[in-house]
Structures are given as C-alpha cells and as structure tokens.
XYZ file of C-alpha atoms in Angstrom:
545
model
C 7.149 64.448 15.205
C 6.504 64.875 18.974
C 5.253 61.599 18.864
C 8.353 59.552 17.217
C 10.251 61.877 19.652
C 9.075 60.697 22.654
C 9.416 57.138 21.520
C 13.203 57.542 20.903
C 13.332 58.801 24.466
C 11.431 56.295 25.864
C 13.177 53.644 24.070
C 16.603 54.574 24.199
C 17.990 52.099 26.358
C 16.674 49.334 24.209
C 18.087 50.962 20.998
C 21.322 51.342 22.593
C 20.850 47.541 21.919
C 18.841 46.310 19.460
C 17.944 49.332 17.524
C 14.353 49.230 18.250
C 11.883 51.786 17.398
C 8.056 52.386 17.486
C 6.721 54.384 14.648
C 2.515 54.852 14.523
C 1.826 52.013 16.824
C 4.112 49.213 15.302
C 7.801 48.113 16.146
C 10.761 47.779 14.267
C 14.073 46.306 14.651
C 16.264 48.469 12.487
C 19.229 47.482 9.880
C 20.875 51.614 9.709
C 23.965 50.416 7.545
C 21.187 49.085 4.828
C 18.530 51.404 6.109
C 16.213 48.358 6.213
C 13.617 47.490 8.940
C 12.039 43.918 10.621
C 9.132 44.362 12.698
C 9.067 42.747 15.871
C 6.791 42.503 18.968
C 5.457 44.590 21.287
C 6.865 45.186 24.719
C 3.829 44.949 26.414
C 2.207 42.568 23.818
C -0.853 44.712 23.013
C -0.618 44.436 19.015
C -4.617 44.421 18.335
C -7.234 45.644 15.716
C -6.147 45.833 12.359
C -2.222 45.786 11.325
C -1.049 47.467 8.343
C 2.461 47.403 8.038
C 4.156 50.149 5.541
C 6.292 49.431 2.708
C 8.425 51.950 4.414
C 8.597 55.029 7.174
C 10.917 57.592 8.090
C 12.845 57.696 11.471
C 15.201 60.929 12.561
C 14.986 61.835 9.131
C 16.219 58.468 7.225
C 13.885 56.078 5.331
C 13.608 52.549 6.176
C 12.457 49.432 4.419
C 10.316 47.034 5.919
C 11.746 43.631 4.705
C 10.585 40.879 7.483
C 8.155 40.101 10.081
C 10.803 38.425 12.827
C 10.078 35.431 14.855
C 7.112 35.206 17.535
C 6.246 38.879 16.701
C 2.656 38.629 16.699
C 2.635 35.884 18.764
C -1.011 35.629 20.520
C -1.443 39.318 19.863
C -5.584 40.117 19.483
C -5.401 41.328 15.977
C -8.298 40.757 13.744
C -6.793 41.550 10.502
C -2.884 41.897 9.289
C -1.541 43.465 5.391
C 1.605 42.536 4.709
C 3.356 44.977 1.524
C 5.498 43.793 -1.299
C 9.042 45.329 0.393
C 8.478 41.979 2.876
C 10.042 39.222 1.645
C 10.583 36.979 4.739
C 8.000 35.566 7.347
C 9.943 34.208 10.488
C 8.944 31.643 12.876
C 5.652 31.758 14.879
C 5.578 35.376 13.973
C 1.666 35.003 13.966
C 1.246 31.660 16.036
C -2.070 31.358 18.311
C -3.814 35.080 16.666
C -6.627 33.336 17.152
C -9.111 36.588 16.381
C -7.235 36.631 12.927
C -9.402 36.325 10.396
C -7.988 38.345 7.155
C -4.984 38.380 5.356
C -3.542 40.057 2.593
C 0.024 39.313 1.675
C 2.212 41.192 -0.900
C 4.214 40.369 -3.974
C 7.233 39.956 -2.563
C 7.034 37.032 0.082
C 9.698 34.521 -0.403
C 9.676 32.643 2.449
C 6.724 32.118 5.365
C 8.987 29.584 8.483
C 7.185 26.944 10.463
C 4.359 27.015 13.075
C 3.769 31.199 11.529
C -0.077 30.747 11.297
C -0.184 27.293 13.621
C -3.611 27.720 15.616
C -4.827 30.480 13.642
C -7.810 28.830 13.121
C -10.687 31.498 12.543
C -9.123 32.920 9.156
C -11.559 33.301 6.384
C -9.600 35.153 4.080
C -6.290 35.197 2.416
C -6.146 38.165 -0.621
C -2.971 38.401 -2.769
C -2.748 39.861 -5.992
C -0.454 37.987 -8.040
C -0.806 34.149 -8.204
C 2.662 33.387 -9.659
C 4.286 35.426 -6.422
C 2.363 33.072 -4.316
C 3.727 29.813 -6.566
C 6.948 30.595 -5.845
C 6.410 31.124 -1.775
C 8.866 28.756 -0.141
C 6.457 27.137 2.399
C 8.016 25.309 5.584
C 7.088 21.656 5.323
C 7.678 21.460 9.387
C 3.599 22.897 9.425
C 1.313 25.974 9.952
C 2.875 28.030 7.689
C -0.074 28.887 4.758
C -2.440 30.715 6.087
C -4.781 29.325 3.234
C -5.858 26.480 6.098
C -9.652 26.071 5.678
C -9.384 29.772 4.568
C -10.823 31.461 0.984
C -8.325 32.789 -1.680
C -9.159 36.054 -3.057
C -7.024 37.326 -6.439
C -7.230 41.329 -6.666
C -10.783 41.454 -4.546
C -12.444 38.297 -6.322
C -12.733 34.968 -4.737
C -11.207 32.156 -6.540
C -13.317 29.276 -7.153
C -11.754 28.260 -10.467
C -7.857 28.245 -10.348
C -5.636 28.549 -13.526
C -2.565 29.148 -13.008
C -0.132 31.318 -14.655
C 1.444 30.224 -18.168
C 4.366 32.006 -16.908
C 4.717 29.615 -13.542
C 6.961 26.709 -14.216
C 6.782 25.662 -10.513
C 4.378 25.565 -7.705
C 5.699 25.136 -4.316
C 5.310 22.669 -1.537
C 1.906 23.725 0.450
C 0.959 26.502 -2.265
C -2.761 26.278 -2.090
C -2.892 23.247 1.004
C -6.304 23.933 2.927
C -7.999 26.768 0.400
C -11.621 26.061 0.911
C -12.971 28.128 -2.029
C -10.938 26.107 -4.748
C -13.997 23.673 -6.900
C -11.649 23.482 -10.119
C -7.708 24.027 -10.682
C -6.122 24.074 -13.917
C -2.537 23.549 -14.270
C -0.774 24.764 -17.734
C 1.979 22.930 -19.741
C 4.501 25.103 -18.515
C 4.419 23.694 -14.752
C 7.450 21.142 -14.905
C 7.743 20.260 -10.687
C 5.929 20.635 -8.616
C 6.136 20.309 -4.877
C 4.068 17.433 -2.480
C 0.894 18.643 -0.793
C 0.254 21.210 -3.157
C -3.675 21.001 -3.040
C -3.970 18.702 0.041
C -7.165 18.742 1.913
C -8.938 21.278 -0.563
C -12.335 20.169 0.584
C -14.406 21.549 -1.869
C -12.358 20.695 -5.102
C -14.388 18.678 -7.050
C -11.838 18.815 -10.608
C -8.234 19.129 -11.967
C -6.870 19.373 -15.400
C -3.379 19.311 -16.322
C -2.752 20.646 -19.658
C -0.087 19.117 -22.327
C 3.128 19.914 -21.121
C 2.967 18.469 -17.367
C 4.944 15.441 -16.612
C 4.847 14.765 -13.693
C 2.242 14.770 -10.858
C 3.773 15.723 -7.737
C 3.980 13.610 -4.456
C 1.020 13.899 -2.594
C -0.888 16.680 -4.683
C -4.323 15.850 -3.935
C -4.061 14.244 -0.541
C -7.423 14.551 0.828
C -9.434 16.005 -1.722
C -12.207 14.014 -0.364
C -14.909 15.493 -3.149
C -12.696 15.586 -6.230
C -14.593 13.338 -8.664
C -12.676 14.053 -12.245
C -9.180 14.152 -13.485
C -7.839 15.169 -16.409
C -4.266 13.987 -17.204
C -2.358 15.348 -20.309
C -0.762 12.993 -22.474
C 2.374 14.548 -21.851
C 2.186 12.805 -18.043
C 4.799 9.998 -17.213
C 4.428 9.558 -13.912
C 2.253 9.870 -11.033
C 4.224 10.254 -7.778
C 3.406 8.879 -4.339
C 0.005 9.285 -2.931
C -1.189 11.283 -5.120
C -4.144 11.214 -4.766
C -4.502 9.520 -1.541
C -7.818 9.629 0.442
C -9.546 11.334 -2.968
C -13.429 9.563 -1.941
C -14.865 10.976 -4.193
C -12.591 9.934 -7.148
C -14.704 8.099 -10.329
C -12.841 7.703 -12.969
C -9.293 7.486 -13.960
C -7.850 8.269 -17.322
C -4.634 7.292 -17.535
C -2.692 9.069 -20.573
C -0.787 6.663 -22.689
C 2.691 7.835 -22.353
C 2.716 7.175 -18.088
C 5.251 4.573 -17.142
C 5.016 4.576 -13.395
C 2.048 4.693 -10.785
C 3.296 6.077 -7.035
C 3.054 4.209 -3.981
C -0.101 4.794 -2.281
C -1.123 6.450 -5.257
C -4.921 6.162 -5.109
C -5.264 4.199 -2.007
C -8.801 4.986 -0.124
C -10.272 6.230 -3.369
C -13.120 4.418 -2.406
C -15.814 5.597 -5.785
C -13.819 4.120 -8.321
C -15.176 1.683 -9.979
C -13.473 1.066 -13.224
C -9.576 1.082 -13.850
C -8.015 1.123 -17.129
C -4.396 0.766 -16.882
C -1.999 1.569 -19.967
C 0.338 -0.224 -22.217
C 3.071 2.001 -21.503
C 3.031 1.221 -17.182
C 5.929 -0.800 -16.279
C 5.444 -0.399 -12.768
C 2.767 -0.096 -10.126
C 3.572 0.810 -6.498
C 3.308 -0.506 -3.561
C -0.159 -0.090 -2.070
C -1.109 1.916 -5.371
C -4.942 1.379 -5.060
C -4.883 0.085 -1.582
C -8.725 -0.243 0.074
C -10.379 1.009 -3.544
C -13.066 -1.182 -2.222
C -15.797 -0.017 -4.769
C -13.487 -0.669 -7.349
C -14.659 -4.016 -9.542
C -12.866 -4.169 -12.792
C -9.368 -3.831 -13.419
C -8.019 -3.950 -17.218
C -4.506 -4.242 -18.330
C -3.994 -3.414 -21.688
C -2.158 -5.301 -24.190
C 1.617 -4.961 -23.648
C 5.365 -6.381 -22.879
C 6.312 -3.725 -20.177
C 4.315 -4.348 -17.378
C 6.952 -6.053 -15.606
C 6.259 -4.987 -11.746
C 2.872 -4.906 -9.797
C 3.814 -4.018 -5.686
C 3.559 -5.179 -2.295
C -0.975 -4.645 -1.450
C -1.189 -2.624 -4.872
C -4.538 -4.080 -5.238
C -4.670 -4.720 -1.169
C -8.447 -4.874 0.301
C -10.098 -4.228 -2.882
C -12.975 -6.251 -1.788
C -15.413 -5.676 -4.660
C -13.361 -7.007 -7.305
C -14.617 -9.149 -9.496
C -13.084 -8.937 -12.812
C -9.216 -8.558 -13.666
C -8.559 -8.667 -17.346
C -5.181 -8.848 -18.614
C -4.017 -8.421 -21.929
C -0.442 -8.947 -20.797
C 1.984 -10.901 -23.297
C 3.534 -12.469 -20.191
C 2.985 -13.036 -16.487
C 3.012 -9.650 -14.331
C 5.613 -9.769 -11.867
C 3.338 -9.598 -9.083
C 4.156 -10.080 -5.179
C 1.929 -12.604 -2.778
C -0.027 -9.819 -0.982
C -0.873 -7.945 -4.059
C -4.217 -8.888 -3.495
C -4.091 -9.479 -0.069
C -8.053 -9.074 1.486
C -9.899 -8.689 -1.842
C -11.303 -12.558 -1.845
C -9.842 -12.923 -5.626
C -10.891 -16.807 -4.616
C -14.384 -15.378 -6.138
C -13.172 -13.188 -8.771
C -12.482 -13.800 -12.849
C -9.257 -13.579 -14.023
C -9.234 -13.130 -18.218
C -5.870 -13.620 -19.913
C -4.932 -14.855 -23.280
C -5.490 -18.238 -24.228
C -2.089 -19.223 -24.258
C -0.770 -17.950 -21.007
C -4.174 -19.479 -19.061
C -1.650 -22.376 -17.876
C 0.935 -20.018 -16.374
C -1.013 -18.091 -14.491
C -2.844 -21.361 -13.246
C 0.642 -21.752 -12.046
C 1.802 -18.309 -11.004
C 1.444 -16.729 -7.194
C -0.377 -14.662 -6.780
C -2.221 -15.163 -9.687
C -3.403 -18.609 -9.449
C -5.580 -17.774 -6.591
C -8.284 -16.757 -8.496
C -11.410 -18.492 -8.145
C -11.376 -18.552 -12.359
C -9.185 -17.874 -14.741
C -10.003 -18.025 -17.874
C -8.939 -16.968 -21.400
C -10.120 -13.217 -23.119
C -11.727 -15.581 -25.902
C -13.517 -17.295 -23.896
C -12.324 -20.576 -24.859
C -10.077 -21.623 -22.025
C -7.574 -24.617 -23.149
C -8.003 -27.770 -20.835
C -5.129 -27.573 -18.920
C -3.434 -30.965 -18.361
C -3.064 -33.174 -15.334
C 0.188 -34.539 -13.583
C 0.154 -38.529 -13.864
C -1.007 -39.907 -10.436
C 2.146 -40.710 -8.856
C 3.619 -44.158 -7.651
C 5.153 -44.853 -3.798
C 7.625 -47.629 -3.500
C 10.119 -48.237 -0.543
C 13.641 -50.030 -0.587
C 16.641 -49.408 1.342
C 15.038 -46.985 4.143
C 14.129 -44.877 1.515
C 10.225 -44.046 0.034
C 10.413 -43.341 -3.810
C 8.143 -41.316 -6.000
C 7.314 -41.731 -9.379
C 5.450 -39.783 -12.259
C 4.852 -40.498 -15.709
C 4.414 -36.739 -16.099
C 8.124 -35.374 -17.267
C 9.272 -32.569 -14.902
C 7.292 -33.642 -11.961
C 7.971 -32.670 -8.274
C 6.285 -34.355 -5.476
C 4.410 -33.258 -2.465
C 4.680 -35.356 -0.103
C 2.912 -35.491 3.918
C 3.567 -38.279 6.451
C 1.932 -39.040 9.287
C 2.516 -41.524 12.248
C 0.044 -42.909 14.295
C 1.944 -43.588 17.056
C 2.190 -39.750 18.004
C -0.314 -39.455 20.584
C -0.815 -38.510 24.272
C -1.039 -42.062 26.880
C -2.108 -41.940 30.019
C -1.518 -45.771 31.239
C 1.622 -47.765 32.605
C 1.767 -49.562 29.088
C 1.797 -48.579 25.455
C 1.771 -51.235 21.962
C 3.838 -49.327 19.516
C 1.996 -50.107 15.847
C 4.898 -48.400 13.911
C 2.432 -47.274 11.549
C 2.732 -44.052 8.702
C 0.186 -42.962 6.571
C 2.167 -41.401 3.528
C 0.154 -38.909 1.496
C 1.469 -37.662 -2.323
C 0.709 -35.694 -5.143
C 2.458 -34.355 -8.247
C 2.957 -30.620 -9.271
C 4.534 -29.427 -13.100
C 4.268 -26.226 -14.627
C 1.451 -26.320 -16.975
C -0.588 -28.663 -15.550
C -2.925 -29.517 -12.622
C -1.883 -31.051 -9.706
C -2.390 -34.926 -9.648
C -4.342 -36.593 -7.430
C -3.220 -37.544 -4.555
C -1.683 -41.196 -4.095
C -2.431 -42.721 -0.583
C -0.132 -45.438 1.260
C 0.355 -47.185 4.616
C 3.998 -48.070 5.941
C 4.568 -50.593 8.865
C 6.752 -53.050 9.712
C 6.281 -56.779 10.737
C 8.696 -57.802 13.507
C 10.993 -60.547 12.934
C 13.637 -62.423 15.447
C 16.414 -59.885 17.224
C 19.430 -59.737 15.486
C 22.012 -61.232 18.453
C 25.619 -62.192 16.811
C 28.342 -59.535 17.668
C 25.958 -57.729 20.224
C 26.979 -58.057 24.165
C 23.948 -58.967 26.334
C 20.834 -57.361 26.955
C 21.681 -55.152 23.531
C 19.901 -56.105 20.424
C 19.001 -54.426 17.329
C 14.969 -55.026 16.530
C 14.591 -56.366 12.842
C 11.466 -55.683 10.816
C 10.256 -56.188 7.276
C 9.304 -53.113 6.091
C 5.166 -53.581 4.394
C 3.604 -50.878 2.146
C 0.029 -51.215 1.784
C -1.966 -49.504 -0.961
C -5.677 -49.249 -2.378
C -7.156 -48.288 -5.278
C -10.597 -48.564 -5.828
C -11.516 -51.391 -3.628
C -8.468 -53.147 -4.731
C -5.308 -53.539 -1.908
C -1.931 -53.849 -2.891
C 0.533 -55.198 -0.332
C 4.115 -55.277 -0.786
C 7.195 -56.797 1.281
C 5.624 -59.723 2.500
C 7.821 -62.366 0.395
C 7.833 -64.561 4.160
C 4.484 -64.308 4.765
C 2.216 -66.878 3.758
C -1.120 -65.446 3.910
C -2.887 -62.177 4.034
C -6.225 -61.364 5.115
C -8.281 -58.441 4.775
C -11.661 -57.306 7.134
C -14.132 -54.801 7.147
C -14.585 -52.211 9.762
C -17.779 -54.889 10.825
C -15.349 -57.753 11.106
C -16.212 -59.379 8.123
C -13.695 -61.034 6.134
C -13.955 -58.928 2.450
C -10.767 -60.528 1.047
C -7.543 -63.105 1.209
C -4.443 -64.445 -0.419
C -1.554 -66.511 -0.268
C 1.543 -64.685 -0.971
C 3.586 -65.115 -4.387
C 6.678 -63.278 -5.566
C 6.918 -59.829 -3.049
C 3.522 -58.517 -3.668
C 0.259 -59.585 -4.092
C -3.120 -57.528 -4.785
C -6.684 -58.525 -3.404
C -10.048 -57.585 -4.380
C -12.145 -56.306 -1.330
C -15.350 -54.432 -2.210
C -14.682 -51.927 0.063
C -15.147 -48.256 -0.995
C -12.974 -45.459 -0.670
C -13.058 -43.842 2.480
C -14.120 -47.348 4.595
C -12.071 -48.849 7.085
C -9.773 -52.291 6.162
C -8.639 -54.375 8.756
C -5.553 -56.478 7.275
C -4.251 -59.320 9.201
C -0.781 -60.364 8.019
C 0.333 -63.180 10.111
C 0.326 -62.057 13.961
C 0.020 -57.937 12.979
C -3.070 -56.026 12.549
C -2.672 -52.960 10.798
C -6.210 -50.347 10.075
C -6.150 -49.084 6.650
C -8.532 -46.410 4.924
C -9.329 -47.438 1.490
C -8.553 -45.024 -1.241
C-alpha cells in the first residue's frame, strides 16, 4: 500500500487530468464512472523485461478492469515479452510499434480489435500463444498493416505449436489477416461451416505446403493464399462456386488444380505466377475466367475445357505469358468469348488447338483463336476448310471493282504508287503507276489468294475548249495490266494499236495488235520476273504473277 500511495502523490497533478495511475510497474488511464482501465505509456518510457498486464487491480480501494492497450503505449519500449488477458478487448494504434526485442506474445480471448502499424517493425517475434482459435477468427485486423503479430512468427494453441490448422466447426468466419505471416502453418483445414471469409487470410505462410476446404465452403476469399510460395496441393469442396481475386497469386509451388464441378467463376489474377502447374482442367460449369487468371503460369502446357454451353467469357492476359503451352483442348459447343491479348506472350503460333470437328472453321476465323499455329478437330479428322474464289480487279469510272465468286466475300485490298519516292535532281518523269494488291476473306473459309494488278494511265491530247489560257485539264486512258501464270492481260487500250511485252534482259517475250478493249498475250515469263510492256510511247515495269 505504501507503494500505490506514493504513486498517487507523485502523480497527482497528472490525475487531476487524465486519471492516470501506476500500479506494480504498469500505467493506467482510468474510466472511475465504469471502473474500467486502458493502459498507457510510461512517462519516462522505460517499459522493459517481461509485461504482464492483469485482468484487473485495485486502486484506493475500487477494482478496475483492464479493457485496452491505448495508442503508442509501448511504443519502442525494450520489452522482451508482453501477455495480454481476456478483459482486453481493444488494441490501439502503434501501441507496440518498433519493440524490436519483442519476441513472445500471448493474447487473450477477448481481443476484438488490434488498429494499424500495432506490431509494424516488430520484427524478432517468434511466438504468438492464444488459446482459443475461434477468438482469434473473429479478431478484426486493420487492413492499413502491422497489425498481426503472427508476421514470420509461430502459432502456439494452449502450449502446442500448430503445424496442422483445423479450424473450428463452430467458426463461420475468418477475418481479414487471421493467420497472414504464421511460419509454423504446413497444412490448414477449413470446415463447411466457414461461409466468408476475409482477403489475405493465409498470405505469405511460407511453409504451407496444403489446404483443404471441406463441403460447405463457397467461396474462396480474395487473396487467401497470396504468397504461399511452397503450397503444392489444394483441395476444393464441391460445394465451391467461386474463387475470388488472386487467390492464389504467387503460389510457386502450386501442381495441380482440381476444380470442383459446381464453380462458375475464376478471380482475376487468380493463379497468376503459379509457375509448377502443369496441367489445367477447367469445368463445365465456369462461365467466366478473369482477367489475368493464370497470368505467367509459364510451366503450364495443357489447358482442357470441358464440354459445355456456359463458358461464355475468357479475360483480358487470362492465359498471358504462358510460354510453355502447347496444347489447348476445347470441348466448347461454341466459340469462347475470348479478348485479343488472352494469350498475349505464350507463342500460341506453335501450339495445338483441339476443338470439335464442326466448329474447326470458326475458330480458323475467330481472334484470338485463329492464331494458333494448328487447330485441329478432338477427332482428329479436321474438315478441309474451304477457300475464297481468287478475286477479280476491274476499273471504270475512277473507280477499282472487286469481284468474288465466293458468296459473302469482303476484300482486302493494298495500293501502292511508285511515284512516292525521295528526288534529289532539278527534274522528275511522273510514271503514274499503282500496284493494286487483293485478296478475299468469308467466314468459314481461307483467305484467297491474292490477285495482283498494275494501274497507269497513257496520256492523251489536253482537253482545251471552255478553259482560259495556260489552264488545261491532262486527259489519260486509264490501263490495268494483269498476269497470271506467264499470261498478261491488258485492258483499256481500245486506241492503241499494238502492245509489246520485254523481259527484264530486253528481249521481246510477247506482242499483239489490239481488238475489242482488251487483249491477253502469252509471255513465258514466270511469276516473280520482271515485264517490260511497251504500249505505244509508255513504258510501264510489271512483276509477273
């Protein structure tokens, strides 16, 4: 009693205003209307050694509860080891920030809260004991950081070490953070009465090498595994529906992947960086895989879709960088919805695509699908898949026409003029010359080949009538010249009374006297060689086709 006396004397001042007491060593902001007590920091900052903090204590002959640990008050104190009783139910900010000679903790039943930053650069605990597990599910963690002390740290439950984790039949939720960091975790079972559960749950348990979730679980929360670089096996129940974003992100070690047949949805970034897996089943019942879902799986080699209608969505990179790939079967009654970087990086240009016979045509003509190197059907008897008609070029009226014999045809079309180049001389000779490139494209069958034309014009006398002096409008008949091969066509050249064609040598390989507006002639020239045709005073270089 002499002792607590002398306290209150020293101390009175400060009660006066904040009601704050010492009693055996440890200080206490004091609630008297509820007789309940927080414990706060030392004046003179020497907390050190071991802390036990009561339940409760007596002071001038009232009983207190301890209830909360306020903010910063521990606050790089040189304590080695803290005990926090069930009566606490709050852990404020910082309250143990920077201890770093902290190395065990043991933490009541009654916790409901732990703030931000509380055990931030604690980073020499080895030891976190507690001796209920659902208590600590229902711990409200602060997302903001540094608030489980479980960080690298070993969980013990009533004195034993917990290597194995089941939790609780009685838990129905585990909290955000709940068992982030614990480095004696190798297994975790979760029971069928777990319906949420919050992201980061078991992020960066480095020695967890397995996780079950019994029937019951439907959901797997955001973010649960982040990190688990050495868990290898998963077991899903069939009760799962979903698998939320990033999952299991960064899970290295990852195998195998069992998907249970009710799941609908795969997360975003669900398994990206799960670099061991090798295989990938994916269910009937998926309708929809997220964005960057297996992103840079890069051992990861064959990919099955089972038979279905529901697959209707695959994401932006789902398959992104997934370099090994080599074989994507896809039982699909339909085309995937699938967007152009789905397989951005993973050289599908030498992979095997396998989808039923009848669909081998549509996803010949579907992006990104049709950038596989083969696709093929599951029977292994592909149909022939049709070509588009080579197409026709003919120009009236200003305008060049395309034609197809192939219904439904759309043309693809490139023109090029050799007159755009760079001079450097005081004159230039115009040739007016385009070389008019164009194939055909339907769904359902190959692209055609590709048709192959000249365009020029042959000049012919100004037109002068209406015009005032020194304007004129230049006049030109408009000549088409194709090959096909080793035979030219020439078209437009009604005036013209002869043509004559050379080779590249200057030998003369062909000629003919105009009849009617076309006329064809026979070179022997083969495709790819250079014809010289000579109509009248013009010169125009042709490439046979």
């Amino acid at each position: 009693m002499k002792k607590v006396l002398i306290a209150f004397l020293m101390f009175l001042p400060m009660m006066a205003n904040a009601d704050v007491v010492e009693v055996e060593g440890i200080y206490y902001d004091l609630i008297a209307k509820g007789h309940l007590a927080k414990v706060t920091s030392h004046p003179e900052g020497n907390y050190k050694g071991e802390i036990i903090i009561p339940e409760s204590f007596n002071y001038m002959g009232e009983s207190y509860t301890v209830v909360s640990i306020a903010t910063s008050a521990f606050m790089h104190a040189n304590i080695t080891s803290v005990e926090i009783p069930n009566s606490v139910t709050t852990i404020e900010h910082a309250a143990f920030y920077y201890c770093q000679r902290l190395r065990k903790i043991t933490i009541g039943n009654g916790i409901q809260t732990i703030s931000n930053q509380v055990f931030d650069y604690c980073y020499n605990i080895e030891s976190v004991f507690i001796s209920d597990l659902a208590s600590w599910c229902k711990i409200e963690f602060n997302t903001y950081g540094g608030s489980n002390p479980l960080n690298n740290s070993d969980l013990y439950l009533n004195g034993e070490k917990v290597t194995e984790l089941v939790i609780p039949s009685n838990v129905t939720s585990i909290s955000e953070n709940a068992f982030a960091g614990c480095s004696s975790l190798t297994s975790v079972t979760i029971p069928g009465s777990v319906t949420s559960m919050g992201r980061f749950v078991f992020r960066g348990c480095e020695n967890l090498v397995s996780a079950t979730f019994e029937n019951g679980v439907s959901a797997i929360g955001s973010r649960i595994f982040d990190g688990c670089s050495k868990l290898k096996t998963v077991i899903f129940a069939n009760t799962v529906t979903s698998i939320g974003e990033g999952a299991f992100f960064s899970c290295s070690s990852l195998e195998r992947i069992d998907f249970p047949n009710n799941i609908s949805s795969i997360g975003e970034w669900s398994f990206g960086y799960c670099k061991s897996l090798k295989e990938l089943t994916i269910p009937c019942s998926v309708n929809s895989i997220g964005k960057s879902a297996f992103y840079e799986c890069d051992g990861l080699k064959t990919i099955t879709i089972a038979e279905c209608d529901n697959l209707w969505s695959i994401g932006e990179g789902a398959f992104e960088k997934c370099k090994e790939l080599a074989d994507f079967y896809c039982y699909t009654n339909q085309v995937p919805w699938a967007n152009e970087y789905t397989f951005r990086e993973s050289y599908i240009e030498y992979a095997n695509l396998h989808v039923k016979s009848n669909l081998v045509n549509d996803f010949k003509n579907t992006v990104p699908w049709k950038y596989f190197g083969n696709i093929v059907a599951l029977t292994g008897e592909t149909p022939e898949t049709p070509k588009c008609s080579k197409p026709s070029i003919s120009y009236t009226h200003g305008k060049l026409t395309f034609s197809c014999e192939t219904e439904g045809a759309e043309f693809v079309a490139t023109i090029s003029d050799t007159d755009i180049k760079t001079y450097y001389s005081n004159e230039i000779s115009l040739t007016a010359s385009y070389v008019v490139t164009v194939y055909a494209t339907a769904i359902g069958y190959e692209n055609s080949d590709v048709t192959t034309a000249t365009l020029c014009w042959l000049e012919a006398d100004p037109r002068t009538e209406g015009m005032t002096i020194d304007v004129v409008e230049a006049r030109g008949n408009p000549i088409l010249i194709q090959s096909n091969n080793g035979t030219m066509t020439i078209s437009g050249v009604a005036d013209r009374d002869k043509i004559i064609v050379y080779a590249a040598s200057g030998l003369m390989v062909g000629s003919a006297n105009v009849l009617g507006t076309s006329t064809s002639i026979a070179t022997g020239l083969r495709r790819g060689e250079i014809a010289i045709v000579k109509i009248g005073n013009k010169t125009i270089k042709v490439v046979m086709q």
